[in-house]
Each structure stands twice: as C-alpha cells, then as structure tokens.
Amino acid sequence: MSDNIILSLAQARELSKSILMDNRFSEDHAKSITDVILACQQDDCHSHGLFRLLMCTQSMKFGRINGSANPTIVDAAPSVVKADANGGISLLAMDAALPLLIEKTKKNGIAALAINRCFHFSALWPEVEKLSAAGLAGLAMVPSHAWVAPAGGSRGTLGTNPLAFSWPRQGQHPFTFDFATSQFARGEIELYRRAGKPLPEGVAIDKEGQPTTDAEAAMGGAMLTFGGYKGSALSIMIELLAGPLIDDLTSKESMEAANGQPEAPYHGEIIIAFDPNLLSGGRAAANNDRAERLFADIIDQGARLPSQRRYQARERNLARDAVEIPQTLYNDLLALRK
Ligand code: NDP
Ligand code: PYC
C-alpha cells in the first residue's frame, strides 16, 4: 500500500503527544488522549485513531476547550461518582474517576459515573474495557452533535450516540462491542470524504432530504440511524441517559453551543458498572461458565464475536510494532507540529 506510511508504536505515541502539547494541551491531557488514540490506532479503528488529532487540535482554535483543565471528582452517593471535566477533554476526567467507580461497584454491585462539561471525541471501548479488566461488566454512552435524523424524520436532531458494553472473560479478551447508533460514525463518513469514496446506500440523506451516497452531501444533510426505528429509539435513550438524566446537554444543545464552529461536541457521558459477583449472589464462577457456553454456541455456528477483528489487528500490529496511516493524514498531522 504505497500511499500509506508505517510508524512504530513509539513513533506514533510521540507524534500524538507532541502534536497535542504543541497545541496547548497539558502533559496530563496529552497522555490521556494519546493512550486512547493509540489504543484505537493499534486496533485498526481508523475513525478514532490518529485521525482524531485533527478534531482535537481544530477544536482548540475556538477557545472553548481548556487544554489544562483539572477534573473535579465528587463522591456524590454510595453508587454515584460525578466528574466535572471543567471544560477539558473527557478522558482525563474518566481516568481520574475510574478508581472510585470501580471501588463503589465492588462494594454495592452497581455504580454509575456521570462525567459533565466535557469535550468528547473518542471511542468508548477503551473505557468499558478498563471496567472488564477490573472484573466488572460495563456500559458507556455519550451524545455528540445533532447530525442524525430520527427514523421517519428528515433533519439532524440526534447524535451519532455510541453505545459500548464489555463483559469480563477468564484468560481471554473480554466480550466487547462499541458502535454508533447511526448507520456510520461521523468519523467514518469523514474518512470516506477524505478518500473521495462514495458511501453505501442507506447511510445518509442530503439537505433536501433525498438519499445520497456523496459523503460531502451527507455531512451537509443528515445521517440515518442503524436499524430504522430501533436504532432511533436507542439513540433517544442515550440522549436522555447521558443528557438530562445527568444534568448535561443533548446533541442538539451541544451543536447549538458550538455556534457553527467545527468543534468536538461538548456535553456529558454516563458509564454504568456491574459487579458479576455481587449481582449473582456470589455465583460468578458458575455463571461465567454459562456465559462461555453462550459465546461457544455463537462461534460454533461460524459467527464472530464483536471486537474479534480488533483483537486480531492488535495482535498483528503489536507483533510488527507498527501502525499504518494514509500518507495524506500523516502530512496533515506533521503540519500541526509547531
Ligand atoms: P463499527 O460499525 O465499526 O463496529 C461496531 C461493533 O460491531 C464493533 O464492536 C465491531 O467489532 C462489531 N462488528 C462489526 N462487524 C461485526 C460482525 N460481522 N460480527 C460481529 N460483530 C461485528 O463501529 P462504528 O463505526 O459504529 O463506531 C466506531 C467507533 O466510533 C466506536 O468506537 C464509537 O465509540 C466511536 N464513536 C464515538 C462517538 C463519540 O461521540 N465519541 C460517536 C460515534 C462513534 P470489530 O471492531 O471487531 O469489527
Ligand atoms: O464519529 O460520530 C463520530 C464522533 C462524534 C464525536 C466523536 N466521534
């Protein structure tokens, strides 16, 4: 693939950290952001890997993101942690609040973390996989910007609103899924636009409400939910749980607050964690075997579990100590160095 460039993992990490710090992110923020961007790039999740440095640095230009905000963590109730990102990117708040969320879940069986007042650009699977690494199951949800039409509608009201879930497994990668509730993530459409490729049918409508496969027209029109009214309902649930429920903005309110600037969305996030041991009455081991039988029955049919592609990409990229990005993206990233 001659129009791609190969970077070692150390080079990719250094590139990300230095771009962020050259663009007024503190070292702590640069580290939290880089950890997630690198995890995505290493797993070939291209829409939320190094590509997302463009969104982080572009957003910084409009003066609303605080690149050195220190999150405030509040022990709000026996099963509730509140984290105020204070106008920074969400990831440092997540890192700072995670130990308390895990402690409360292991004590009470279930606990929730509400992150408020954060700019958000990232994939959610690295967050729920931190919970499964601690032996917990976890769900994460976040709104974005009102780019997505509800089923039956014709204009953007909902966000691309991802839903992520992870379930811990003994001696194996966790069972994890993480997807936008729109047919495509916004980042994926941006990658189609950059590559000059047509979208598949059924992903978006143009600003006249007509189906389009043109990525540029899709970005100016509205994206569609996955699974018609079912994805639409899930997306509305995410608006509610990660918006009004936690005293934060919906995707439409986030977009209005950006006032036409191409900024990362600004809103809240909810993460809910479950302790398999407490919730099963101390029978986690027996129930774990039952979960494994469920996975085996799926795999035996030739179906694959979500995240399998990602885990295979990770293995491949770790073994060769390399990640690969388009030369055009690399050139755009180098231009961000100061
Ligand atoms: P994808 O459609 O690429 O993948 C969705 C999930 O389905 C993945 O877990 C994937 O696993 C799994 N999957 C794909 N194909 C199959 C299959 N044939 N059988 C079983 N499982 C399968 O994700 P999206 O494009 O919707 O989202 C990409 C990322 O964008 C997510 O990480 C999300 O968090 C992020 N995002 C972030 C937003 C934000 O506001 N912060 C907004 C929207 C999206 P695998 O990876 O192994 O293929
Ligand atoms: O890809 O839809 C997306 C997205 C929105 C915010 C960050 N990523």
mmCIF file of C-alpha atoms and ligand atoms in Angstrom:
data_model
loop_
_atom_site.group_PDB
_atom_site.id
_atom_site.type_symbol
_atom_site.label_atom_id
_atom_site.label_comp_id
_atom_site.label_asym_id
_atom_site.label_seq_id
_atom_site.Cartn_x
_atom_site.Cartn_y
_atom_site.Cartn_z
ATOM 1 C CA MET A 1 0.000 0.000 0.000
ATOM 2 C CA SER A 2 2.296 2.696 -1.320
ATOM 3 C CA ASP A 3 0.144 5.652 -0.239
ATOM 4 C CA ASN A 4 0.337 4.582 3.407
ATOM 5 C CA ILE A 5 3.055 5.330 5.916
ATOM 6 C CA ILE A 6 4.184 2.947 8.644
ATOM 7 C CA LEU A 7 5.058 4.241 12.111
ATOM 8 C CA SER A 8 6.430 2.268 15.051
ATOM 9 C CA LEU A 9 4.198 2.348 18.135
ATOM 10 C CA ALA A 10 6.735 4.592 19.884
ATOM 11 C CA GLN A 11 6.827 6.982 16.903
ATOM 12 C CA ALA A 12 3.026 7.128 16.787
ATOM 13 C CA ARG A 13 2.859 7.833 20.539
ATOM 14 C CA GLU A 14 5.497 10.547 20.298
ATOM 15 C CA LEU A 15 3.735 12.109 17.286
ATOM 16 C CA SER A 16 0.409 12.251 19.131
ATOM 17 C CA LYS A 17 1.838 13.627 22.399
ATOM 18 C CA SER A 18 3.933 16.259 20.704
ATOM 19 C CA ILE A 19 1.066 17.468 18.477
ATOM 20 C CA LEU A 20 -1.201 17.789 21.498
ATOM 21 C CA MET A 21 1.376 19.584 23.625
ATOM 22 C CA ASP A 22 2.315 21.888 20.720
ATOM 23 C CA ASN A 23 -1.386 22.761 20.542
ATOM 24 C CA ARG A 24 -1.865 23.802 24.176
ATOM 25 C CA PHE A 25 -2.865 20.555 25.820
ATOM 26 C CA SER A 26 -1.168 19.913 29.178
ATOM 27 C CA GLU A 27 1.058 16.876 29.542
ATOM 28 C CA ASP A 28 -1.633 15.067 31.591
ATOM 29 C CA HIS A 29 -4.288 15.655 28.931
ATOM 30 C CA ALA A 30 -1.857 14.763 26.144
ATOM 31 C CA LYS A 31 -1.125 11.453 27.873
ATOM 32 C CA SER A 32 -4.799 10.516 28.482
ATOM 33 C CA ILE A 33 -5.746 11.438 24.916
ATOM 34 C CA THR A 34 -2.742 9.661 23.398
ATOM 35 C CA ASP A 35 -3.429 6.452 25.359
ATOM 36 C CA VAL A 36 -6.889 6.188 23.770
ATOM 37 C CA ILE A 37 -5.870 7.346 20.292
ATOM 38 C CA LEU A 38 -3.005 4.851 20.251
ATOM 39 C CA ALA A 39 -5.216 2.023 21.547
ATOM 40 C CA CYS A 40 -7.590 2.723 18.631
ATOM 41 C CA GLN A 41 -4.841 3.023 16.027
ATOM 42 C CA GLN A 42 -3.209 -0.178 17.269
ATOM 43 C CA ASP A 43 -6.564 -1.988 16.849
ATOM 44 C CA ASP A 44 -7.070 -0.537 13.327
ATOM 45 C CA CYS A 45 -10.006 1.626 14.499
ATOM 46 C CA HIS A 46 -9.075 4.280 11.972
ATOM 47 C CA SER A 47 -12.018 6.644 12.528
ATOM 48 C CA HIS A 48 -10.918 7.248 16.154
ATOM 49 C CA GLY A 49 -7.171 6.748 15.955
ATOM 50 C CA LEU A 50 -4.506 9.311 14.955
ATOM 51 C CA PHE A 51 -7.078 10.869 12.609
ATOM 52 C CA ARG A 52 -8.857 12.302 15.656
ATOM 53 C CA LEU A 53 -5.888 14.558 16.429
ATOM 54 C CA LEU A 54 -7.293 16.772 13.663
ATOM 55 C CA MET A 55 -10.534 17.223 15.612
ATOM 56 C CA CYS A 56 -8.728 17.824 18.950
ATOM 57 C CA THR A 57 -6.395 20.474 17.577
ATOM 58 C CA GLN A 58 -9.001 22.134 15.360
ATOM 59 C CA SER A 59 -11.376 22.406 18.346
ATOM 60 C CA MET A 60 -8.649 24.103 20.363
ATOM 61 C CA LYS A 61 -8.677 27.012 17.876
ATOM 62 C CA PHE A 62 -12.111 28.232 19.013
ATOM 63 C CA GLY A 63 -11.049 28.920 22.582
ATOM 64 C CA ARG A 64 -13.690 26.921 24.441
ATOM 65 C CA ILE A 65 -11.658 23.812 25.311
ATOM 66 C CA ASN A 66 -9.493 24.123 28.396
ATOM 67 C CA GLY A 67 -6.368 22.154 27.485
ATOM 68 C CA SER A 68 -5.120 22.121 31.070
ATOM 69 C CA ALA A 69 -8.419 21.686 32.966
ATOM 70 C CA ASN A 70 -8.127 19.638 36.136
ATOM 71 C CA PRO A 71 -11.207 17.440 36.584
ATOM 72 C CA THR A 72 -13.135 17.615 39.869
ATOM 73 C CA ILE A 73 -14.222 14.229 41.209
ATOM 74 C CA VAL A 74 -17.146 14.101 43.654
ATOM 75 C CA ASP A 75 -18.247 11.101 45.717
ATOM 76 C CA ALA A 76 -21.907 12.017 45.202
ATOM 77 C CA ALA A 77 -23.726 8.970 46.712
ATOM 78 C CA PRO A 78 -22.919 5.332 47.644
ATOM 79 C CA SER A 79 -23.266 4.306 43.975
ATOM 80 C CA VAL A 80 -22.677 7.595 42.175
ATOM 81 C CA VAL A 81 -19.460 9.303 41.130
ATOM 82 C CA LYS A 82 -19.677 12.723 39.490
ATOM 83 C CA ALA A 83 -16.719 14.033 37.485
ATOM 84 C CA ASP A 84 -16.683 17.609 36.260
ATOM 85 C CA ALA A 85 -14.246 17.830 33.344
ATOM 86 C CA ASN A 86 -14.297 21.624 33.755
ATOM 87 C CA GLY A 87 -14.321 22.171 30.005
ATOM 88 C CA GLY A 88 -11.471 19.786 29.212
ATOM 89 C CA ILE A 89 -11.498 16.686 27.011
ATOM 90 C CA SER A 90 -13.405 13.862 28.767
ATOM 91 C CA LEU A 91 -10.534 11.380 29.030
ATOM 92 C CA LEU A 92 -8.575 12.845 31.948
ATOM 93 C CA ALA A 93 -11.826 13.024 33.969
ATOM 94 C CA MET A 94 -12.507 9.379 33.111
ATOM 95 C CA ASP A 95 -9.005 8.330 34.223
ATOM 96 C CA ALA A 96 -9.297 10.313 37.446
ATOM 97 C CA ALA A 97 -12.771 8.967 38.352
ATOM 98 C CA LEU A 98 -12.274 5.321 37.373
ATOM 99 C CA PRO A 99 -10.741 4.022 40.659
ATOM 100 C CA LEU A 100 -13.677 5.371 42.695
ATOM 101 C CA LEU A 101 -16.219 3.944 40.203
ATOM 102 C CA ILE A 102 -14.576 0.501 40.484
ATOM 103 C CA GLU A 103 -14.440 0.697 44.294
ATOM 104 C CA LYS A 104 -18.133 1.652 44.557
ATOM 105 C CA THR A 105 -19.215 -1.072 42.098
ATOM 106 C CA LYS A 106 -17.329 -3.749 44.041
ATOM 107 C CA LYS A 107 -18.945 -2.530 47.248
ATOM 108 C CA ASN A 108 -22.523 -2.021 46.023
ATOM 109 C CA GLY A 109 -22.915 -4.304 42.984
ATOM 110 C CA ILE A 110 -23.733 -1.449 40.639
ATOM 111 C CA ALA A 111 -22.470 2.125 40.320
ATOM 112 C CA ALA A 112 -22.565 4.941 37.791
ATOM 113 C CA LEU A 113 -20.120 7.631 36.782
ATOM 114 C CA ALA A 114 -21.525 10.834 35.287
ATOM 115 C CA ILE A 115 -18.927 12.973 33.535
ATOM 116 C CA ASN A 116 -20.094 16.554 32.967
ATOM 117 C CA ARG A 117 -18.925 19.554 30.976
ATOM 118 C CA CYS A 118 -16.514 17.653 28.738
ATOM 119 C CA PHE A 119 -15.454 17.925 25.125
ATOM 120 C CA HIS A 120 -15.668 14.440 23.618
ATOM 121 C CA PHE A 121 -14.055 12.958 20.532
ATOM 122 C CA SER A 122 -13.135 9.387 21.421
ATOM 123 C CA ALA A 123 -14.170 5.750 21.018
ATOM 124 C CA LEU A 124 -15.820 4.238 24.101
ATOM 125 C CA TRP A 125 -14.470 0.685 24.051
ATOM 126 C CA PRO A 126 -11.205 1.610 25.842
ATOM 127 C CA GLU A 127 -13.346 2.878 28.747
ATOM 128 C CA VAL A 128 -15.589 -0.174 29.156
ATOM 129 C CA GLU A 129 -12.557 -2.445 28.721
ATOM 130 C CA LYS A 130 -10.986 -0.771 31.749
ATOM 131 C CA LEU A 131 -14.027 -1.989 33.702
ATOM 132 C CA SER A 132 -13.838 -5.541 32.349
ATOM 133 C CA ALA A 133 -10.102 -5.565 33.131
ATOM 134 C CA ALA A 134 -11.173 -4.960 36.755
ATOM 135 C CA GLY A 135 -13.580 -7.936 36.595
ATOM 136 C CA LEU A 136 -16.717 -5.814 36.085
ATOM 137 C CA ALA A 137 -19.245 -5.558 33.260
ATOM 138 C CA GLY A 138 -19.788 -2.030 31.963
ATOM 139 C CA LEU A 139 -21.838 0.160 29.693
ATOM 140 C CA ALA A 140 -20.915 3.605 28.358
ATOM 141 C CA MET A 141 -22.998 6.110 26.392
ATOM 142 C CA VAL A 142 -22.461 9.578 25.070
ATOM 143 C CA PRO A 143 -24.350 12.034 22.826
ATOM 144 C CA SER A 144 -22.495 14.038 20.154
ATOM 145 C CA HIS A 145 -23.800 16.651 17.707
ATOM 146 C CA ALA A 146 -27.254 16.678 16.083
ATOM 147 C CA TRP A 147 -26.132 15.178 12.761
ATOM 148 C CA VAL A 148 -28.610 12.266 12.729
ATOM 149 C CA ALA A 149 -32.292 12.283 11.710
ATOM 150 C CA PRO A 150 -34.691 10.250 13.876
ATOM 151 C CA ALA A 151 -36.405 7.376 11.992
ATOM 152 C CA GLY A 152 -39.127 8.932 9.846
ATOM 153 C CA GLY A 153 -37.595 12.418 10.161
ATOM 154 C CA SER A 154 -35.514 14.459 7.739
ATOM 155 C CA ARG A 155 -33.201 16.676 9.790
ATOM 156 C CA GLY A 156 -30.446 16.215 12.359
ATOM 157 C CA THR A 157 -31.787 16.011 15.919
ATOM 158 C CA LEU A 158 -29.875 13.085 17.412
ATOM 159 C CA GLY A 159 -26.165 12.491 17.808
ATOM 160 C CA THR A 160 -24.189 9.559 16.433
ATOM 161 C CA ASN A 161 -24.559 8.414 20.067
ATOM 162 C CA PRO A 162 -22.323 5.377 20.631
ATOM 163 C CA LEU A 163 -23.185 2.528 22.971
ATOM 164 C CA ALA A 164 -20.355 0.378 24.343
ATOM 165 C CA PHE A 165 -20.501 -2.747 26.502
ATOM 166 C CA SER A 166 -17.810 -5.011 27.907
ATOM 167 C CA TRP A 167 -18.067 -8.337 29.772
ATOM 168 C CA PRO A 168 -15.006 -9.844 31.501
ATOM 169 C CA ARG A 169 -13.831 -13.323 30.465
ATOM 170 C CA GLN A 170 -11.278 -15.526 32.230
ATOM 171 C CA GLY A 171 -7.954 -15.700 30.371
ATOM 172 C CA GLN A 172 -9.402 -14.217 27.155
ATOM 173 C CA HIS A 173 -10.178 -10.879 25.672
ATOM 174 C CA PRO A 174 -13.474 -9.529 27.026
ATOM 175 C CA PHE A 175 -16.714 -9.649 25.063
ATOM 176 C CA THR A 176 -16.955 -6.019 23.921
ATOM 177 C CA PHE A 177 -18.987 -4.113 21.416
ATOM 178 C CA ASP A 178 -18.941 -0.414 20.693
ATOM 179 C CA PHE A 179 -20.982 1.176 17.919
ATOM 180 C CA ALA A 180 -22.562 4.412 16.836
ATOM 181 C CA THR A 181 -26.375 4.299 16.751
ATOM 182 C CA SER A 182 -26.159 5.967 13.336
ATOM 183 C CA GLN A 183 -25.510 3.687 10.338
ATOM 184 C CA PHE A 184 -21.980 5.099 10.197
ATOM 185 C CA ALA A 185 -19.975 7.063 12.773
ATOM 186 C CA ARG A 186 -19.349 10.665 11.684
ATOM 187 C CA GLY A 187 -15.627 9.877 11.679
ATOM 188 C CA GLU A 188 -16.205 7.098 9.156
ATOM 189 C CA ILE A 189 -18.056 9.471 6.816
ATOM 190 C CA GLU A 190 -15.188 11.951 7.154
ATOM 191 C CA LEU A 191 -12.765 9.182 6.119
ATOM 192 C CA TYR A 192 -14.904 8.417 3.038
ATOM 193 C CA ARG A 193 -14.880 12.105 2.159
ATOM 194 C CA ARG A 194 -11.094 12.330 2.548
ATOM 195 C CA ALA A 195 -10.638 9.220 0.394
ATOM 196 C CA GLY A 196 -13.118 10.531 -2.243
ATOM 197 C CA LYS A 197 -15.127 7.295 -1.951
ATOM 198 C CA PRO A 198 -18.939 7.015 -2.295
ATOM 199 C CA LEU A 199 -20.882 5.911 0.779
ATOM 200 C CA PRO A 200 -23.016 2.787 0.685
ATOM 201 C CA GLU A 201 -26.755 3.356 0.155
ATOM 202 C CA GLY A 202 -28.874 3.968 3.242
ATOM 203 C CA VAL A 203 -26.347 5.896 5.325
ATOM 204 C CA ALA A 204 -27.476 9.476 4.811
ATOM 205 C CA ILE A 205 -29.786 11.965 3.143
ATOM 206 C CA ASP A 206 -28.816 15.298 1.611
ATOM 207 C CA LYS A 207 -30.131 18.661 2.758
ATOM 208 C CA GLU A 208 -33.204 18.261 0.536
ATOM 209 C CA GLY A 209 -33.981 15.005 2.367
ATOM 210 C CA GLN A 210 -33.021 12.826 -0.643
ATOM 211 C CA PRO A 211 -30.891 9.658 -0.225
ATOM 212 C CA THR A 212 -27.242 10.335 -1.034
ATOM 213 C CA THR A 213 -24.003 8.379 -1.325
ATOM 214 C CA ASP A 214 -21.920 11.563 -1.518
ATOM 215 C CA ALA A 215 -20.000 11.993 1.759
ATOM 216 C CA GLU A 216 -19.878 15.794 1.410
ATOM 217 C CA ALA A 217 -23.658 15.984 0.802
ATOM 218 C CA ALA A 218 -24.228 13.590 3.710
ATOM 219 C CA MET A 219 -22.271 15.866 6.034
ATOM 220 C CA GLY A 220 -24.388 18.819 4.953
ATOM 221 C CA GLY A 221 -27.633 16.834 5.210
ATOM 222 C CA ALA A 222 -28.477 14.235 7.837
ATOM 223 C CA MET A 223 -27.166 10.805 8.765
ATOM 224 C CA LEU A 224 -29.557 7.884 9.335
ATOM 225 C CA THR A 225 -29.901 5.652 12.387
ATOM 226 C CA PHE A 226 -28.999 1.935 12.175
ATOM 227 C CA GLY A 227 -31.929 -0.478 12.282
ATOM 228 C CA GLY A 228 -34.512 2.197 11.470
ATOM 229 C CA TYR A 229 -36.814 2.999 14.398
ATOM 230 C CA LYS A 230 -34.948 0.579 16.712
ATOM 231 C CA GLY A 231 -31.607 2.404 16.444
ATOM 232 C CA SER A 232 -33.525 5.662 16.622
ATOM 233 C CA ALA A 233 -35.092 4.677 19.965
ATOM 234 C CA LEU A 234 -31.729 3.570 21.364
ATOM 235 C CA SER A 235 -30.233 6.863 20.271
ATOM 236 C CA ILE A 236 -33.016 8.797 22.022
ATOM 237 C CA MET A 237 -32.371 6.749 25.175
ATOM 238 C CA ILE A 238 -28.696 7.752 25.027
ATOM 239 C CA GLU A 239 -29.673 11.420 24.623
ATOM 240 C CA LEU A 240 -31.750 11.083 27.820
ATOM 241 C CA LEU A 241 -29.362 8.997 29.964
ATOM 242 C CA ALA A 242 -26.224 10.956 29.055
ATOM 243 C CA GLY A 243 -28.062 14.297 28.846
ATOM 244 C CA PRO A 244 -30.979 15.413 31.030
ATOM 245 C CA LEU A 245 -30.539 12.480 33.480
ATOM 246 C CA ILE A 246 -27.061 13.723 34.430
ATOM 247 C CA ASP A 247 -27.801 17.443 34.030
ATOM 248 C CA ASP A 248 -25.950 17.854 30.757
ATOM 249 C CA LEU A 249 -26.559 18.793 27.115
ATOM 250 C CA THR A 250 -28.321 16.870 24.367
ATOM 251 C CA SER A 251 -26.662 16.584 20.945
ATOM 252 C CA LYS A 252 -28.819 19.424 19.643
ATOM 253 C CA GLU A 253 -27.885 21.666 22.571
ATOM 254 C CA SER A 254 -24.213 20.754 22.132
ATOM 255 C CA MET A 255 -24.386 21.716 18.451
ATOM 256 C CA GLU A 256 -26.114 24.997 19.258
ATOM 257 C CA ALA A 257 -23.418 25.773 21.841
ATOM 258 C CA ALA A 258 -20.736 25.292 19.154
ATOM 259 C CA ASN A 259 -22.392 28.136 17.235
ATOM 260 C CA GLY A 260 -21.441 26.833 13.793
ATOM 261 C CA GLN A 261 -17.784 26.191 14.648
ATOM 262 C CA PRO A 262 -16.438 22.744 13.663
ATOM 263 C CA GLU A 263 -15.649 21.822 17.269
ATOM 264 C CA ALA A 264 -15.682 18.492 19.106
ATOM 265 C CA PRO A 265 -19.082 18.005 20.779
ATOM 266 C CA TYR A 266 -19.421 19.342 24.352
ATOM 267 C CA HIS A 267 -21.769 17.504 26.755
ATOM 268 C CA GLY A 268 -21.763 14.712 29.368
ATOM 269 C CA GLU A 269 -21.167 10.961 29.442
ATOM 270 C CA ILE A 270 -22.607 8.142 31.557
ATOM 271 C CA ILE A 271 -20.756 4.942 32.479
ATOM 272 C CA ILE A 272 -22.551 2.209 34.420
ATOM 273 C CA ALA A 273 -20.619 -0.665 36.022
ATOM 274 C CA PHE A 274 -21.903 -4.020 37.338
ATOM 275 C CA ASP A 275 -20.184 -6.474 39.694
ATOM 276 C CA PRO A 276 -20.873 -10.052 38.468
ATOM 277 C CA ASN A 277 -20.081 -11.476 41.893
ATOM 278 C CA LEU A 278 -22.419 -9.336 43.985
ATOM 279 C CA LEU A 279 -25.247 -9.361 41.438
ATOM 280 C CA SER A 280 -25.153 -13.183 41.118
ATOM 281 C CA GLY A 281 -25.134 -13.698 44.887
ATOM 282 C CA GLY A 282 -21.534 -14.943 44.900
ATOM 283 C CA ARG A 283 -22.078 -17.343 41.970
ATOM 284 C CA ALA A 284 -19.954 -15.508 39.395
ATOM 285 C CA ALA A 285 -17.783 -18.551 38.551
ATOM 286 C CA ALA A 286 -20.766 -20.824 37.726
ATOM 287 C CA ASN A 287 -22.443 -18.078 35.765
ATOM 288 C CA ASN A 288 -19.258 -17.295 33.937
ATOM 289 C CA ASP A 289 -19.282 -20.874 32.602
ATOM 290 C CA ARG A 290 -22.831 -20.266 31.318
ATOM 291 C CA ALA A 291 -21.727 -17.068 29.573
ATOM 292 C CA GLU A 292 -18.883 -19.025 27.958
ATOM 293 C CA ARG A 293 -21.373 -21.629 26.660
ATOM 294 C CA LEU A 294 -23.336 -18.791 25.072
ATOM 295 C CA PHE A 295 -20.194 -17.471 23.323
ATOM 296 C CA ALA A 296 -19.217 -21.007 22.214
ATOM 297 C CA ASP A 297 -22.662 -21.563 20.680
ATOM 298 C CA ILE A 298 -22.243 -18.363 18.649
ATOM 299 C CA ILE A 299 -18.717 -19.163 17.484
ATOM 300 C CA ASP A 300 -19.583 -22.807 16.676
ATOM 301 C CA GLN A 301 -22.008 -21.552 14.010
ATOM 302 C CA GLY A 302 -19.217 -19.711 12.222
ATOM 303 C CA ALA A 303 -20.421 -16.331 13.540
ATOM 304 C CA ARG A 304 -17.867 -13.996 15.037
ATOM 305 C CA LEU A 305 -17.977 -12.091 18.296
ATOM 306 C CA PRO A 306 -17.732 -8.295 18.139
ATOM 307 C CA SER A 307 -14.186 -6.985 18.660
ATOM 308 C CA GLN A 308 -12.612 -10.105 17.143
ATOM 309 C CA ARG A 309 -11.369 -8.080 14.151
ATOM 310 C CA ARG A 310 -9.976 -5.512 16.558
ATOM 311 C CA TYR A 311 -8.165 -8.081 18.730
ATOM 312 C CA GLN A 312 -6.646 -9.667 15.632
ATOM 313 C CA ALA A 313 -5.471 -6.258 14.384
ATOM 314 C CA ARG A 314 -3.929 -5.589 17.806
ATOM 315 C CA GLU A 315 -2.031 -8.873 17.743
ATOM 316 C CA ARG A 316 -0.744 -8.162 14.230
ATOM 317 C CA ASN A 317 0.267 -4.576 14.929
ATOM 318 C CA LEU A 318 1.924 -5.389 18.262
ATOM 319 C CA ALA A 319 3.875 -8.227 16.645
ATOM 320 C CA ARG A 320 5.217 -5.977 13.881
ATOM 321 C CA ASP A 321 5.492 -2.942 16.221
ATOM 322 C CA ALA A 322 3.733 -0.783 13.650
ATOM 323 C CA VAL A 323 0.631 1.159 12.766
ATOM 324 C CA GLU A 324 -0.267 2.318 9.279
ATOM 325 C CA ILE A 325 -1.993 5.535 8.241
ATOM 326 C CA PRO A 326 -2.534 7.262 4.871
ATOM 327 C CA GLN A 327 0.373 9.485 3.780
ATOM 328 C CA THR A 328 -2.124 12.369 3.368
ATOM 329 C CA LEU A 329 -3.170 12.071 7.013
ATOM 330 C CA TYR A 330 0.486 11.902 8.087
ATOM 331 C CA ASN A 331 1.202 15.111 6.146
ATOM 332 C CA ASP A 332 -1.790 16.825 7.797
ATOM 333 C CA LEU A 333 -0.563 15.687 11.211
ATOM 334 C CA LEU A 334 3.005 16.915 10.618
ATOM 335 C CA ALA A 335 1.562 20.322 9.738
ATOM 336 C CA LEU A 336 0.150 20.505 13.276
ATOM 337 C CA ARG A 337 3.630 20.375 14.864
ATOM 338 C CA LYS A 338 4.871 23.790 15.927
HETATM 339 P P1 NDP B 1 -18.354 -0.424 13.690
HETATM 340 O O1 NDP B 1 -19.583 -0.497 12.868
HETATM 341 O O2 NDP B 1 -17.050 -0.415 13.010
HETATM 342 O O3 NDP B 1 -18.332 -1.634 14.717
HETATM 343 C C1 NDP B 1 -19.333 -1.802 15.646
HETATM 344 C C2 NDP B 1 -19.117 -3.007 16.518
HETATM 345 O O4 NDP B 1 -19.619 -4.153 15.844
HETATM 346 C C3 NDP B 1 -17.672 -3.307 16.861
HETATM 347 O O5 NDP B 1 -17.607 -3.784 18.183
HETATM 348 C C4 NDP B 1 -17.322 -4.372 15.828
HETATM 349 O O6 NDP B 1 -16.243 -5.216 16.197
HETATM 350 C C5 NDP B 1 -18.605 -5.137 15.740
HETATM 351 N N1 NDP B 1 -18.766 -5.856 14.466
HETATM 352 C C6 NDP B 1 -18.523 -5.375 13.213
HETATM 353 N N2 NDP B 1 -18.800 -6.338 12.301
HETATM 354 C C7 NDP B 1 -19.207 -7.432 13.001
HETATM 355 C C8 NDP B 1 -19.626 -8.744 12.621
HETATM 356 N N3 NDP B 1 -19.674 -9.109 11.347
HETATM 357 N N4 NDP B 1 -19.969 -9.607 13.599
HETATM 358 C C9 NDP B 1 -19.924 -9.237 14.905
HETATM 359 N N5 NDP B 1 -19.526 -8.009 15.319
HETATM 360 C C10 NDP B 1 -19.187 -7.129 14.389
HETATM 361 O O7 NDP B 1 -18.458 0.820 14.704
HETATM 362 P P2 NDP B 1 -18.962 2.305 14.407
HETATM 363 O O8 NDP B 1 -18.386 2.745 13.111
HETATM 364 O O9 NDP B 1 -20.419 2.372 14.614
HETATM 365 O O10 NDP B 1 -18.241 3.085 15.599
HETATM 366 C C11 NDP B 1 -16.825 3.237 15.564
HETATM 367 C C12 NDP B 1 -16.345 3.955 16.782
HETATM 368 O O11 NDP B 1 -16.806 5.294 16.764
HETATM 369 C C13 NDP B 1 -16.789 3.374 18.120
HETATM 370 O O12 NDP B 1 -15.618 3.044 18.828
HETATM 371 C C14 NDP B 1 -17.534 4.509 18.799
HETATM 372 O O13 NDP B 1 -17.321 4.613 20.198
HETATM 373 C C15 NDP B 1 -16.973 5.711 18.091
HETATM 374 N N6 NDP B 1 -17.903 6.845 18.136
HETATM 375 C C16 NDP B 1 -17.687 7.848 19.022
HETATM 376 C C17 NDP B 1 -18.582 8.887 19.122
HETATM 377 C C18 NDP B 1 -18.426 9.966 20.139
HETATM 378 O O14 NDP B 1 -19.262 10.846 20.193
HETATM 379 N N7 NDP B 1 -17.416 9.983 20.951
HETATM 380 C C19 NDP B 1 -19.756 8.963 18.267
HETATM 381 C C20 NDP B 1 -19.904 7.820 17.397
HETATM 382 C C21 NDP B 1 -18.999 6.817 17.333
HETATM 383 P P3 NDP B 1 -14.813 -5.071 15.404
HETATM 384 O O15 NDP B 1 -14.250 -3.765 15.861
HETATM 385 O O16 NDP B 1 -14.016 -6.246 15.853
HETATM 386 O O17 NDP B 1 -15.130 -5.100 13.939
HETATM 387 O O1 PYC B 2 -17.513 9.563 14.788
HETATM 388 O O2 PYC B 2 -19.578 10.159 15.185
HETATM 389 C C1 PYC B 2 -18.376 10.222 15.416
HETATM 390 C C2 PYC B 2 -17.901 11.080 16.511
HETATM 391 C C3 PYC B 2 -18.543 12.119 17.081
HETATM 392 C C4 PYC B 2 -17.705 12.613 18.065
HETATM 393 C C5 PYC B 2 -16.585 11.872 18.051
HETATM 394 N N1 PYC B 2 -16.722 10.929 17.106
#
